[in-house]
CSV table of N, CA, C and O in Angstrom, one decimal:
chain,number,residue,atom,x,y,z
A,1,LEU,N,11.8,21.7,-15.0
A,1,LEU,CA,10.6,21.2,-14.4
A,1,LEU,C,10.1,22.2,-13.3
A,1,LEU,O,8.9,22.5,-13.3
A,2,PHE,N,11.0,22.8,-12.5
A,2,PHE,CA,10.5,23.7,-11.5
A,2,PHE,C,10.0,25.0,-12.2
A,2,PHE,O,9.0,25.6,-11.7
A,3,GLN,N,10.6,25.4,-13.3
A,3,GLN,CA,10.2,26.6,-13.9
A,3,GLN,C,8.8,26.4,-14.5
A,3,GLN,O,7.9,27.3,-14.4
A,4,LEU,N,8.5,25.3,-15.0
A,4,LEU,CA,7.1,25.0,-15.6
A,4,LEU,C,6.1,25.0,-14.4
A,4,LEU,O,5.0,25.6,-14.5
A,5,ARG,N,6.5,24.4,-13.3
A,5,ARG,CA,5.6,24.3,-12.1
A,5,ARG,C,5.3,25.7,-11.6
A,5,ARG,O,4.2,26.1,-11.4
A,6,ASP,N,6.4,26.6,-11.5
A,6,ASP,CA,6.2,27.9,-11.1
A,6,ASP,C,5.3,28.7,-12.0
A,6,ASP,O,4.5,29.5,-11.6
A,7,PHE,N,5.5,28.5,-13.3
A,7,PHE,CA,4.7,29.2,-14.3
A,7,PHE,C,3.3,28.8,-14.2
A,7,PHE,O,2.4,29.7,-14.2
A,8,LEU,N,3.0,27.6,-14.0
A,8,LEU,CA,1.6,27.1,-13.9
A,8,LEU,C,1.0,27.6,-12.6
A,8,LEU,O,-0.2,28.0,-12.6
A,9,LEU,N,1.7,27.7,-11.6
A,9,LEU,CA,1.2,28.2,-10.3
A,9,LEU,C,0.8,29.7,-10.5
A,9,LEU,O,-0.3,30.1,-10.1
A,10,VAL,N,1.7,30.5,-11.1
A,10,VAL,CA,1.4,31.9,-11.3
A,10,VAL,C,0.2,32.1,-12.3
A,10,VAL,O,-0.7,32.9,-12.0
A,11,TYR,N,0.1,31.3,-13.3
A,11,TYR,CA,-1.0,31.3,-14.3
A,11,TYR,C,-2.3,31.0,-13.6
A,11,TYR,O,-3.3,31.7,-13.8
A,12,ASN,N,-2.3,29.9,-12.8
A,12,ASN,CA,-3.5,29.5,-12.0
A,12,ASN,C,-4.0,30.6,-11.1
A,12,ASN,O,-5.2,30.9,-10.9
A,13,ARG,N,-3.0,31.2,-10.4
A,13,ARG,CA,-3.4,32.3,-9.4
A,13,ARG,C,-4.0,33.5,-10.2
A,13,ARG,O,-4.9,34.1,-9.7
A,14,MET,N,-3.3,33.8,-11.3
A,14,MET,CA,-3.8,35.0,-12.1
A,14,MET,C,-5.2,34.7,-12.6
A,14,MET,O,-6.1,35.6,-12.5
A,15,THR,N,-5.4,33.5,-13.1
A,15,THR,CA,-6.7,33.2,-13.6
A,15,THR,C,-7.8,33.2,-12.6
A,15,THR,O,-8.9,33.8,-12.8
A,16,GLU,N,-7.5,32.7,-11.4
A,16,GLU,CA,-8.5,32.7,-10.3
A,16,GLU,C,-8.8,34.1,-9.8
A,16,GLU,O,-9.9,34.5,-9.6
A,17,LEU,N,-7.7,34.9,-9.7
A,17,LEU,CA,-7.9,36.3,-9.2
A,17,LEU,C,-8.7,37.1,-10.2
A,17,LEU,O,-9.7,37.8,-9.8
A,18,CYS,N,-8.4,37.0,-11.5
A,18,CYS,CA,-9.1,37.8,-12.5
A,18,CYS,C,-10.6,37.3,-12.6
A,18,CYS,O,-11.5,38.1,-12.8
A,19,PHE,N,-10.8,36.0,-12.6
A,19,PHE,CA,-12.1,35.5,-12.7
A,19,PHE,C,-13.0,36.0,-11.5
A,19,PHE,O,-14.1,36.4,-11.7
A,20,ARG,N,-12.4,35.8,-10.3
A,20,ARG,CA,-13.2,36.3,-9.1
A,20,ARG,C,-13.5,37.8,-9.2
A,20,ARG,O,-14.6,38.2,-8.7
A,21,HIS,N,-12.6,38.6,-9.7
A,21,HIS,CA,-12.7,40.0,-9.8
A,21,HIS,C,-13.7,40.4,-10.9
A,21,HIS,O,-14.5,41.4,-10.7
A,22,CYS,N,-13.7,39.8,-12.0
A,22,CYS,CA,-14.4,40.3,-13.2
A,22,CYS,C,-15.7,39.6,-13.5
A,22,CYS,O,-16.6,40.2,-14.0
A,23,VAL,N,-15.8,38.3,-13.2
A,23,VAL,CA,-17.0,37.5,-13.6
A,23,VAL,C,-18.0,37.6,-12.5
A,23,VAL,O,-17.7,37.1,-11.4
A,24,SER,N,-19.2,38.2,-12.7
A,24,SER,CA,-20.2,38.3,-11.7
A,24,SER,C,-21.4,37.5,-11.9
A,24,SER,O,-22.2,37.3,-11.0
A,25,ASN,N,-21.6,37.1,-13.1
A,25,ASN,CA,-22.9,36.4,-13.5
A,25,ASN,C,-22.5,35.1,-14.2
A,25,ASN,O,-22.0,35.0,-15.3
A,26,LEU,N,-22.9,34.0,-13.5
A,26,LEU,CA,-22.6,32.6,-14.1
A,26,LEU,C,-23.8,32.0,-14.8
A,26,LEU,O,-23.8,30.8,-15.1
A,27,ASN,N,-24.8,32.8,-15.0
A,27,ASN,CA,-26.0,32.3,-15.7
A,27,ASN,C,-25.9,32.2,-17.2
A,27,ASN,O,-26.7,31.5,-17.8
A,28,TYR,N,-24.8,32.7,-17.7
A,28,TYR,CA,-24.7,32.7,-19.2
A,28,TYR,C,-23.4,31.9,-19.5
A,28,TYR,O,-22.4,32.0,-18.8
A,29,ARG,N,-23.4,31.3,-20.7
A,29,ARG,CA,-22.3,30.5,-21.1
A,29,ARG,C,-21.1,31.4,-21.6
A,29,ARG,O,-20.0,31.1,-21.3
A,30,LEU,N,-21.4,32.5,-22.2
A,30,LEU,CA,-20.4,33.4,-22.7
A,30,LEU,C,-20.2,34.6,-21.8
A,30,LEU,O,-21.1,34.9,-21.0
A,31,LEU,N,-19.1,35.2,-21.9
A,31,LEU,CA,-18.8,36.4,-21.1
A,31,LEU,C,-19.6,37.6,-21.7
A,31,LEU,O,-19.7,37.7,-22.9
A,32,THR,N,-19.9,38.5,-20.8
A,32,THR,CA,-20.5,39.8,-21.3
A,32,THR,C,-19.3,40.7,-21.8
A,32,THR,O,-18.1,40.4,-21.5
A,33,GLY,N,-19.6,41.7,-22.5
A,33,GLY,CA,-18.6,42.6,-23.0
A,33,GLY,C,-17.8,43.2,-21.8
A,33,GLY,O,-16.6,43.3,-21.9
A,34,SER,N,-18.5,43.6,-20.8
A,34,SER,CA,-17.8,44.3,-19.7
A,34,SER,C,-16.9,43.3,-18.9
A,34,SER,O,-15.8,43.6,-18.5
A,35,GLU,N,-17.4,42.0,-18.8
A,35,GLU,CA,-16.5,41.0,-18.2
A,35,GLU,C,-15.3,40.7,-19.0
A,35,GLU,O,-14.2,40.6,-18.4
A,36,GLU,N,-15.5,40.6,-20.3
A,36,GLU,CA,-14.3,40.4,-21.2
A,36,GLU,C,-13.3,41.5,-21.1
A,36,GLU,O,-12.1,41.3,-21.0
A,37,ARG,N,-13.8,42.7,-21.1
A,37,ARG,CA,-12.8,43.9,-21.0
A,37,ARG,C,-12.1,43.9,-19.6
A,37,ARG,O,-10.9,44.1,-19.5
A,38,CYS,N,-12.9,43.5,-18.6
A,38,CYS,CA,-12.3,43.5,-17.3
A,38,CYS,C,-11.2,42.4,-17.2
A,38,CYS,O,-10.1,42.6,-16.7
A,39,LEU,N,-11.5,41.2,-17.8
A,39,LEU,CA,-10.5,40.1,-17.8
A,39,LEU,C,-9.3,40.5,-18.6
A,39,LEU,O,-8.2,40.2,-18.2
A,40,ASP,N,-9.5,41.1,-19.7
A,40,ASP,CA,-8.3,41.6,-20.5
A,40,ASP,C,-7.4,42.5,-19.7
A,40,ASP,O,-6.2,42.4,-19.7
A,41,GLY,N,-8.1,43.5,-19.1
A,41,GLY,CA,-7.3,44.5,-18.3
A,41,GLY,C,-6.6,43.8,-17.1
A,41,GLY,O,-5.5,44.1,-16.8
A,42,CYS,N,-7.3,43.0,-16.4
A,42,CYS,CA,-6.8,42.3,-15.2
A,42,CYS,C,-5.6,41.4,-15.6
A,42,CYS,O,-4.5,41.5,-15.0
A,43,ALA,N,-5.8,40.6,-16.6
A,43,ALA,CA,-4.7,39.7,-17.0
A,43,ALA,C,-3.5,40.5,-17.6
A,43,ALA,O,-2.3,40.2,-17.3
A,44,GLY,N,-3.8,41.6,-18.3
A,44,GLY,CA,-2.7,42.5,-18.8
A,44,GLY,C,-1.9,43.1,-17.7
A,44,GLY,O,-0.7,43.1,-17.8
A,45,LYS,N,-2.6,43.6,-16.7
A,45,LYS,CA,-1.9,44.2,-15.6
A,45,LYS,C,-1.0,43.2,-14.9
A,45,LYS,O,0.1,43.5,-14.5
A,46,LEU,N,-1.5,42.0,-14.6
A,46,LEU,CA,-0.8,41.0,-13.9
A,46,LEU,C,0.4,40.5,-14.7
A,46,LEU,O,1.5,40.2,-14.2
A,47,VAL,N,0.2,40.3,-16.0
A,47,VAL,CA,1.4,39.9,-16.9
A,47,VAL,C,2.4,41.0,-16.9
A,47,VAL,O,3.6,40.7,-16.8
A,48,HIS,N,2.0,42.2,-17.0
A,48,HIS,CA,3.0,43.3,-17.0
A,48,HIS,C,3.7,43.4,-15.7
A,48,HIS,O,5.0,43.5,-15.7
A,49,ALA,N,3.0,43.2,-14.6
A,49,ALA,CA,3.6,43.2,-13.3
A,49,ALA,C,4.6,42.1,-13.1
A,49,ALA,O,5.7,42.2,-12.6
A,50,ASN,N,4.2,40.9,-13.6
A,50,ASN,CA,5.1,39.8,-13.6
A,50,ASN,C,6.4,40.0,-14.4
A,50,ASN,O,7.5,39.6,-13.9
A,51,HIS,N,6.3,40.6,-15.6
A,51,HIS,CA,7.4,40.9,-16.4
A,51,HIS,C,8.4,41.9,-15.7
A,51,HIS,O,9.6,41.7,-15.7
A,52,ARG,N,7.8,42.9,-15.0
A,52,ARG,CA,8.6,43.9,-14.3
A,52,ARG,C,9.3,43.2,-13.2
A,52,ARG,O,10.5,43.4,-12.9
A,53,LEU,N,8.6,42.3,-12.5
A,53,LEU,CA,9.2,41.6,-11.3
A,53,LEU,C,10.4,40.7,-11.8
A,53,LEU,O,11.4,40.7,-11.2
A,54,MET,N,10.2,40.0,-12.9
A,54,MET,CA,11.2,39.1,-13.5
A,54,MET,C,12.4,39.9,-13.9
A,54,MET,O,13.6,39.5,-13.7
A,55,ARG,N,12.2,41.1,-14.5
A,55,ARG,CA,13.3,42.0,-14.9
A,55,ARG,C,14.1,42.4,-13.7
A,55,ARG,O,15.4,42.4,-13.7
A,56,ALA,N,13.5,42.8,-12.6
A,56,ALA,CA,14.1,43.2,-11.4
A,56,ALA,C,14.9,42.0,-10.8
A,56,ALA,O,16.1,42.1,-10.4
A,57,TYR,N,14.3,40.8,-10.8
A,57,TYR,CA,15.0,39.6,-10.3
A,57,TYR,C,16.2,39.3,-11.1
A,57,TYR,O,17.3,39.0,-10.5
A,58,VAL,N,16.1,39.4,-12.4
A,58,VAL,CA,17.3,39.1,-13.3
A,58,VAL,C,18.4,40.1,-13.0
A,58,VAL,O,19.6,39.8,-13.0
A,59,ALA,N,18.0,41.4,-12.8
A,59,ALA,CA,19.0,42.4,-12.6
A,59,ALA,C,19.7,42.2,-11.2
A,59,ALA,O,20.9,42.5,-11.1
A,60,LEU,N,19.0,41.8,-10.2
A,60,LEU,CA,19.5,41.7,-8.8
A,60,LEU,C,20.2,40.3,-8.6
A,60,LEU,O,21.1,40.2,-7.7
A,61,MET,N,19.9,39.3,-9.4
A,61,MET,CA,20.4,38.0,-9.1
A,61,MET,C,22.0,37.9,-9.1
A,61,MET,O,22.5,37.3,-8.2
A,62,PRO,N,22.7,38.5,-10.0
A,62,PRO,CA,24.1,38.4,-10.0
A,62,PRO,C,24.7,39.0,-8.7
A,62,PRO,O,25.6,38.4,-8.1
A,63,SER,N,24.2,40.1,-8.2
A,63,SER,CA,24.8,40.7,-6.9
A,63,SER,C,24.4,39.8,-5.7
A,63,SER,O,25.2,39.6,-4.8
A,64,ILE,N,23.3,39.2,-5.8
A,64,ILE,CA,22.9,38.3,-4.7
A,64,ILE,C,23.8,37.0,-4.7
A,64,ILE,O,24.3,36.6,-3.6
A,65,MET,N,24.1,36.5,-5.9
A,65,MET,CA,24.9,35.3,-6.0
A,65,MET,C,26.4,35.7,-5.5
A,65,MET,O,27.0,34.9,-4.8
A,66,GLN,N,26.9,36.9,-5.9
A,66,GLN,CA,28.2,37.3,-5.5
A,66,GLN,C,28.3,37.4,-4.0
A,66,GLN,O,29.2,37.0,-3.3
A,67,ARG,N,27.2,37.9,-3.4
A,67,ARG,CA,27.2,38.1,-1.9
A,67,ARG,C,27.2,36.7,-1.2
A,67,ARG,O,27.8,36.4,-0.2
A,68,ARG,N,26.4,35.7,-1.8
A,68,ARG,CA,26.4,34.4,-1.2
A,68,ARG,C,27.7,33.7,-1.3
A,68,ARG,O,28.1,33.0,-0.4
A,69,VAL,N,28.4,33.9,-2.5
A,69,VAL,CA,29.7,33.3,-2.7
A,69,VAL,C,30.7,33.9,-1.7
A,69,VAL,O,31.5,33.1,-1.0
A,70,ALA,N,30.6,35.2,-1.5
A,70,ALA,CA,31.5,35.8,-0.6
A,70,ALA,C,31.3,35.4,0.9
A,70,ALA,O,32.2,35.1,1.6
A,71,ASP,N,30.0,35.3,1.2
A,71,ASP,CA,29.7,34.8,2.6
A,71,ASP,C,30.1,33.3,2.8
A,71,ASP,O,30.6,33.0,3.8
A,72,TYR,N,29.9,32.5,1.8
A,72,TYR,CA,30.4,31.1,1.8
A,72,TYR,C,31.9,31.0,2.0
A,72,TYR,O,32.4,30.3,2.8
A,73,GLU,N,32.6,31.8,1.2
A,73,GLU,CA,34.1,31.8,1.2
A,73,GLU,C,34.6,32.3,2.6
A,73,GLU,O,35.5,31.8,3.2
A,74,ALA,N,33.9,33.3,3.1
A,74,ALA,CA,34.3,33.8,4.4
A,74,ALA,C,34.0,32.8,5.5
A,74,ALA,O,34.8,32.7,6.5
A,75,SER,N,33.0,32.0,5.4
A,75,SER,CA,32.7,31.0,6.4
A,75,SER,C,33.6,29.8,6.3
A,75,SER,O,33.9,29.2,7.3
A,76,VAL,N,34.1,29.5,5.1
A,76,VAL,CA,35.0,28.4,4.9
A,76,VAL,C,36.4,28.8,5.3
A,76,VAL,O,37.1,28.0,5.9
A,77,THR,N,36.9,30.0,5.0
A,77,THR,CA,38.2,30.4,5.3
A,77,THR,C,38.6,30.3,6.7
A,77,THR,O,39.6,29.8,7.1
A,78,PRO,N,37.8,30.9,7.7
A,78,PRO,CA,38.2,30.8,9.1
A,78,PRO,C,38.3,29.4,9.6
A,78,PRO,O,39.2,29.0,10.3
A,79,ALA,N,37.5,28.5,9.1
A,79,ALA,CA,37.6,27.1,9.5
A,79,ALA,C,38.9,26.5,9.0
A,79,ALA,O,39.5,25.7,9.7
A,80,GLY,N,39.3,26.8,7.8
A,80,GLY,CA,40.5,26.3,7.3
A,80,GLY,C,41.7,26.8,8.0
A,80,GLY,O,42.7,26.2,8.2
A,81,GLN,N,41.6,28.1,8.4
A,81,GLN,CA,42.7,28.7,9.1
A,81,GLN,C,42.8,28.2,10.5
A,81,GLN,O,43.9,28.0,11.1
A,82,ARG,N,41.7,27.8,11.1
A,82,ARG,CA,41.8,27.2,12.5
A,82,ARG,C,42.3,25.8,12.4
A,82,ARG,O,43.0,25.4,13.3
A,83,ALA,N,42.1,25.1,11.4
A,83,ALA,CA,42.5,23.7,11.3
A,83,ALA,C,44.0,23.6,11.0
A,83,ALA,O,44.7,22.8,11.5
A,84,ALA,N,44.6,24.6,10.3
A,84,ALA,CA,46.0,24.6,10.0
A,84,ALA,C,46.9,24.7,11.2
A,84,ALA,O,47.8,23.9,11.4
A,85,PRO,N,46.7,25.7,12.1
A,85,PRO,CA,47.5,25.8,13.3
A,85,PRO,C,47.5,24.5,14.2
A,85,PRO,O,48.4,24.1,14.8
A,86,GLU,N,46.3,23.9,14.3
A,86,GLU,CA,46.2,22.7,15.2
A,86,GLU,C,47.0,21.6,14.6
A,86,GLU,O,47.7,20.9,15.3
A,87,GLY,N,47.0,21.4,13.3
A,87,GLY,CA,47.8,20.4,12.7
A,87,GLY,C,49.3,20.7,12.8
A,87,GLY,O,50.1,19.8,13.0
A,88,ALA,N,49.6,21.9,12.7
A,88,ALA,CA,51.0,22.3,12.8
A,88,ALA,C,51.5,22.2,14.2
A,88,ALA,O,52.6,21.8,14.4
A,89,GLY,N,50.7,22.5,15.2
A,89,GLY,CA,51.1,22.4,16.6
A,89,GLY,C,51.3,20.9,17.0
A,89,GLY,O,52.1,20.6,17.7
A,90,GLY,N,50.5,20.0,16.4
A,90,GLY,CA,50.6,18.6,16.8
A,90,GLY,C,51.8,17.9,16.2
A,90,GLY,O,52.3,17.0,16.7
A,91,ALA,N,52.2,18.5,15.0
A,91,ALA,CA,53.4,17.9,14.3
A,91,ALA,C,54.7,18.3,15.0
A,91,ALA,O,55.7,17.6,14.8
A,92,GLY,N,54.7,19.5,15.6
A,92,GLY,CA,55.9,20.0,16.2
A,92,GLY,C,56.2,19.6,17.5
A,92,GLY,O,56.7,19.0,18.2
């Protein structure tokens, strides 16, 4: 559900950006040839950029997750080590 929402947000932003950039005359129902070429180029650039961004994200995500797991384990381990001596000291 979140992926669909994110996709729709990106699509809406892309549509709005390209429309504002390329369409200059709202007096006609159809696009002019130059507006259509501009929209094709604009949308193509944004889709290509989005694909490159997603490839970079997929490539970096495993190392980010490993770092998060290591940070989490490091934060949990000292708490566990502090609790053990206190329990041992109270029992002796």
